[in-house]
Amino acid sequence: MKRITLGALDYGLAFGVDRALRDLAENGRLSALGALVATELWPREFRPLQEIAEKVGQQTLFGITLAFSGDRVIPVSSRMQEIYGGRMFTREKLNRRAFFRLLPDELLMDEAVAQLARYSVLMQRPPDFVAVREGLLTRTSLARIVFKAVERADFEKPPLVISPLQPGLKTLRLARLAKTYGLQVLPSSEPLPPTADSEELQQLLLNHFDGMSDRSFVASIPGKSDDRLMREEPRKKIAVRECQYDVLKSDRFFQTLDRKNIFLR
């Protein structure tokens, strides 16, 4: 039997997304749920997530998705707020600065530490895993900052690290770097197909998990439409979210897993 870590990493983005993720986690449809603590909604949405985490216990991993870039997130650390106000970097800017070795290491370290603290204090538990938004963990310089921040947090049990990369040389390098900080990396595999047709997704999932290594992380973006999502995301992406939610909560999806001899971690 092969174990797959099926997860979603954008809790805290919108009420419709959060409700869908809590429902799926409570019913054993997701095995990992990552929270964005740098969003406007997190201070209101952490408590329902805390209740779900207490209810399901070890059945699901609950972790944090660190955000240093992108829309709909705001700085948590006081230093980042002072310098950049209510805006984060763009992914392109961070990638460019990482390439030229011009990252603001101390600033990013403070932000990572502040987000980790915000998660563990409000959730009253350490994160089971750490991911980084927009795949920025591929940058070795940024990965080192994240690993140092986790080390500084001094969690009793080190969290897993979700790699944005599929198995290969780059993932091995990331795993070796993580190991120097006492951390273990879970490699990623192909995310759920981005289709808005439920029947098509059910058919695609019949072979989607073939060839994946044991414990691979498979990303998903389930959710339900709400006013916030309608303002902030294209209709096509919202349709994909709703399709994934409908399929993951279906009995047919679990029948597919049984048929393929796959166990959700």
JSON list of C-alpha atoms in Angstrom, two decimals, residues 7 36 38 68 86 112 160 166 168 178 209 236 242 246:
[
{"chain": "A", "resi": 7, "resn": "GLY", "atom": "CA", "xyz": [-2.97, 18.53, 1.13]},
{"chain": "A", "resi": 36, "resn": "LEU", "atom": "CA", "xyz": [-1.61, 31.23, 5.71]},
{"chain": "A", "resi": 38, "resn": "ALA", "atom": "CA", "xyz": [-0.34, 36.46, 7.07]},
{"chain": "A", "resi": 68, "resn": "PHE", "atom": "CA", "xyz": [6.95, 36.22, 1.76]},
{"chain": "A", "resi": 86, "resn": "GLY", "atom": "CA", "xyz": [0.95, 46.46, 4.15]},
{"chain": "A", "resi": 112, "resn": "ALA", "atom": "CA", "xyz": [9.46, 33.87, 9.16]},
{"chain": "A", "resi": 160, "resn": "LEU", "atom": "CA", "xyz": [8.24, 18.28, 8.15]},
{"chain": "A", "resi": 166, "resn": "GLN", "atom": "CA", "xyz": [9.18, 16.64, -7.51]},
{"chain": "A", "resi": 168, "resn": "GLY", "atom": "CA", "xyz": [15.08, 14.66, -8.45]},
{"chain": "A", "resi": 178, "resn": "ALA", "atom": "CA", "xyz": [17.23, 20.47, 5.54]},
{"chain": "A", "resi": 209, "resn": "PHE", "atom": "CA", "xyz": [-1.21, 8.65, -8.48]},
{"chain": "A", "resi": 236, "resn": "LYS", "atom": "CA", "xyz": [-12.14, 29.62, -13.93]},
{"chain": "A", "resi": 242, "resn": "GLU", "atom": "CA", "xyz": [-15.44, 23.76, -6.47]},
{"chain": "A", "resi": 246, "resn": "ASP", "atom": "CA", "xyz": [-17.04, 18.02, -4.90]}
]
